[in-house]
XYZ file of C-alpha atoms in Angstrom:
213
model
C -45.808 13.644 -100.958
C -42.110 14.418 -100.970
C -41.614 12.589 -97.645
C -43.440 9.494 -98.933
C -41.372 9.554 -102.123
C -38.170 9.659 -100.095
C -39.258 6.701 -97.991
C -40.105 4.711 -101.105
C -36.707 5.512 -102.608
C -34.900 4.334 -99.462
C -37.105 1.244 -99.319
C -35.837 0.375 -102.798
C -32.221 0.843 -101.732
C -32.874 -1.283 -98.670
C -34.342 -4.091 -100.772
C -31.359 -3.973 -103.112
C -28.953 -4.153 -100.178
C -30.873 -7.075 -98.702
C -30.827 -8.875 -102.058
C -27.040 -8.437 -102.331
C -26.566 -9.751 -98.806
C -28.794 -12.750 -99.582
C -26.718 -13.537 -102.676
C -23.533 -13.197 -100.649
C -24.835 -15.488 -97.908
C -25.883 -18.103 -100.470
C -22.403 -17.948 -102.003
C -20.707 -18.281 -98.603
C -22.918 -21.248 -97.741
C -22.229 -22.925 -101.072
C -18.492 -22.500 -100.669
C -18.553 -24.036 -97.193
C -20.533 -27.042 -98.410
C -18.655 -27.545 -101.679
C -15.346 -27.630 -99.814
C -16.603 -29.764 -96.908
C -18.814 -32.246 -98.788
C -17.583 -32.045 -102.355
C -19.319 -30.840 -105.493
C -21.300 -33.983 -106.321
C -22.589 -34.547 -102.781
C -23.916 -31.004 -102.351
C -27.416 -30.226 -103.593
C -29.153 -26.907 -104.141
C -31.438 -27.850 -101.264
C -28.364 -28.274 -99.039
C -27.158 -24.804 -100.012
C -30.564 -23.268 -99.353
C -30.753 -24.908 -95.913
C -27.222 -23.775 -95.019
C -27.954 -20.208 -96.150
C -31.350 -20.072 -94.451
C -33.270 -19.341 -97.647
C -35.708 -21.186 -99.873
C -34.660 -23.370 -102.786
C -36.363 -21.041 -105.320
C -34.312 -18.162 -103.899
C -31.090 -20.012 -104.719
C -32.276 -20.743 -108.252
C -33.370 -17.132 -108.738
C -30.016 -15.816 -107.550
C -27.640 -18.211 -109.331
C -29.660 -20.476 -111.648
C -28.020 -23.727 -110.461
C -24.928 -25.197 -108.805
C -22.760 -24.427 -111.815
C -23.902 -20.817 -111.776
C -22.963 -20.645 -108.125
C -19.466 -21.949 -108.779
C -18.945 -19.535 -111.682
C -19.886 -16.684 -109.344
C -17.499 -17.962 -106.690
C -14.707 -18.154 -109.257
C -15.320 -14.553 -110.320
C -15.293 -13.477 -106.669
C -11.985 -15.296 -106.176
C -10.418 -13.253 -108.970
C -11.617 -10.060 -107.318
C -10.341 -11.166 -103.919
C -6.872 -11.671 -105.397
C -6.913 -8.013 -106.479
C -6.400 -8.300 -110.233
C -6.500 -4.456 -110.609
C -3.460 -4.241 -108.317
C -1.537 -6.664 -110.525
C -2.482 -4.754 -113.677
C -1.391 -1.462 -112.135
C 1.956 -3.005 -111.200
C 2.392 -4.473 -114.689
C 1.624 -1.127 -116.344
C 3.855 0.925 -114.051
C 6.293 2.811 -116.268
C 9.102 1.980 -113.832
C 8.335 -1.755 -113.795
C 11.263 -3.901 -114.922
C 10.717 -7.471 -116.181
C 11.740 -8.721 -112.735
C 9.145 -6.540 -111.055
C 6.496 -7.634 -113.520
C 7.217 -11.269 -112.711
C 6.924 -10.373 -109.021
C 3.560 -8.693 -109.683
C 2.201 -11.831 -111.355
C 3.605 -14.064 -108.611
C 1.967 -11.818 -106.017
C -1.391 -12.146 -107.725
C -1.082 -15.946 -107.855
C -0.128 -16.088 -104.191
C -3.181 -14.010 -103.216
C -5.416 -16.137 -105.433
C -4.217 -19.446 -104.009
C -4.187 -18.124 -100.448
C -7.771 -16.898 -100.627
C -9.349 -19.333 -103.082
C -7.076 -22.352 -103.415
C -9.799 -24.619 -102.044
C -12.156 -23.499 -104.809
C -9.562 -23.978 -107.539
C -8.881 -27.526 -106.357
C -12.628 -28.161 -106.179
C -13.266 -26.914 -109.715
C -10.398 -28.991 -111.102
C -11.569 -32.158 -109.382
C -15.259 -31.677 -110.216
C -14.295 -30.887 -113.803
C -13.271 -34.516 -114.277
C -16.959 -35.441 -114.462
C -18.738 -32.109 -115.069
C -18.096 -30.593 -118.525
C -19.196 -27.097 -117.450
C -16.679 -27.096 -114.617
C -13.952 -28.443 -116.870
C -14.684 -25.453 -119.097
C -14.454 -23.120 -116.102
C -11.072 -24.559 -115.109
C -9.708 -24.352 -118.654
C -10.930 -20.769 -118.968
C -9.069 -19.803 -115.818
C -5.864 -21.332 -117.145
C -6.363 -19.692 -120.542
C -6.764 -16.238 -119.018
C -3.660 -16.721 -116.876
C -1.610 -17.846 -119.868
C -2.973 -14.955 -121.929
C -1.697 -12.432 -119.378
C 1.755 -14.024 -119.350
C 1.958 -14.139 -123.135
C 1.077 -10.454 -123.335
C 3.655 -9.499 -120.711
C 6.479 -11.655 -122.057
C 5.782 -10.584 -125.645
C 6.010 -6.927 -124.643
C 9.638 -7.305 -123.526
C 12.592 -6.591 -125.823
C 13.920 -9.672 -127.576
C 16.981 -9.954 -125.332
C 15.108 -10.039 -121.999
C 14.268 -13.752 -121.960
C 17.114 -16.242 -121.593
C 18.857 -16.977 -124.895
C 16.916 -19.562 -126.846
C 13.830 -19.345 -124.621
C 10.641 -18.733 -126.603
C 7.626 -16.942 -125.147
C 5.448 -20.064 -125.066
C 8.141 -22.063 -123.292
C 8.477 -19.236 -120.751
C 4.707 -19.378 -120.160
C 4.938 -23.150 -119.657
C 7.780 -22.791 -117.144
C 5.808 -20.142 -115.251
C 2.768 -22.439 -115.097
C 4.902 -25.360 -113.886
C 6.253 -23.284 -110.995
C 3.319 -21.095 -109.968
C 0.373 -23.415 -109.544
C -1.967 -24.601 -106.812
C -0.116 -27.883 -106.282
C 3.234 -26.224 -105.626
C 1.571 -23.637 -103.384
C -0.257 -26.323 -101.391
C 2.850 -28.473 -100.994
C 4.932 -25.583 -99.687
C 2.327 -24.068 -97.373
C 0.696 -27.238 -96.006
C 3.399 -29.884 -96.128
C 6.514 -27.712 -95.782
C 4.914 -25.036 -93.588
C 6.054 -22.076 -95.663
C 4.174 -18.838 -95.225
C 2.369 -17.429 -98.278
C 4.860 -14.550 -98.262
C 7.759 -17.014 -98.457
C 6.162 -18.720 -101.442
C 5.643 -15.407 -103.223
C 9.233 -14.342 -102.577
C 10.636 -17.656 -103.821
C 8.450 -17.559 -106.920
C 9.587 -14.024 -107.756
C 13.261 -14.889 -107.388
C 13.066 -18.307 -109.070
C 11.064 -16.998 -112.037
C 13.644 -14.295 -112.633
C 16.455 -16.859 -112.554
C 14.645 -19.296 -114.846
C 13.217 -16.894 -117.392
C 15.368 -13.794 -117.637
C 18.684 -13.060 -119.234
C 21.179 -12.260 -116.464
C 21.326 -8.607 -117.472
C 17.555 -8.338 -117.079
C 17.395 -9.661 -113.505
C 16.832 -6.672 -111.211
């Protein structure tokens, strides 16, 4: 009895592992097709064929194409290591300059690992309201982090006359997917070069001279 119970328990774990791998394979297949063919041209049937599963399996795992893209966006955030950024922001020894570097590092990792998805969501959002919402939500969360960080600094840290919202706008104008793509693809910068330039340029643009460290 005990031996049979153990086998049944491991069978359950095995099924769960197989289900996770199936979901992961569907997501990988969807990403390949979305990037290669575009959002509108890719069907759920295409994704199922690419992943080697049935169409109902795709629907059961992700509901529809929009559900798939939401899941891919969440995975992109994890791949960029948001917990690492938060730990660096909360470090008691972190100066404003180091906090800017932590945020720039997160953006570099995000664009390096998921820039194709971000561009896809933005473009598809022009005709798909759900994807427009997804893109806006990503921007809102990024701005929210910057507002919280900049607002936590003493009043004399930002350049004289620079308000928090303007600082957030300047950050967004510098650290975005278009700038990253231009520098890495057209100008052949490495991702590390982009991150280093962002960190230094943000400090120059946003911080009072005495705060730049």
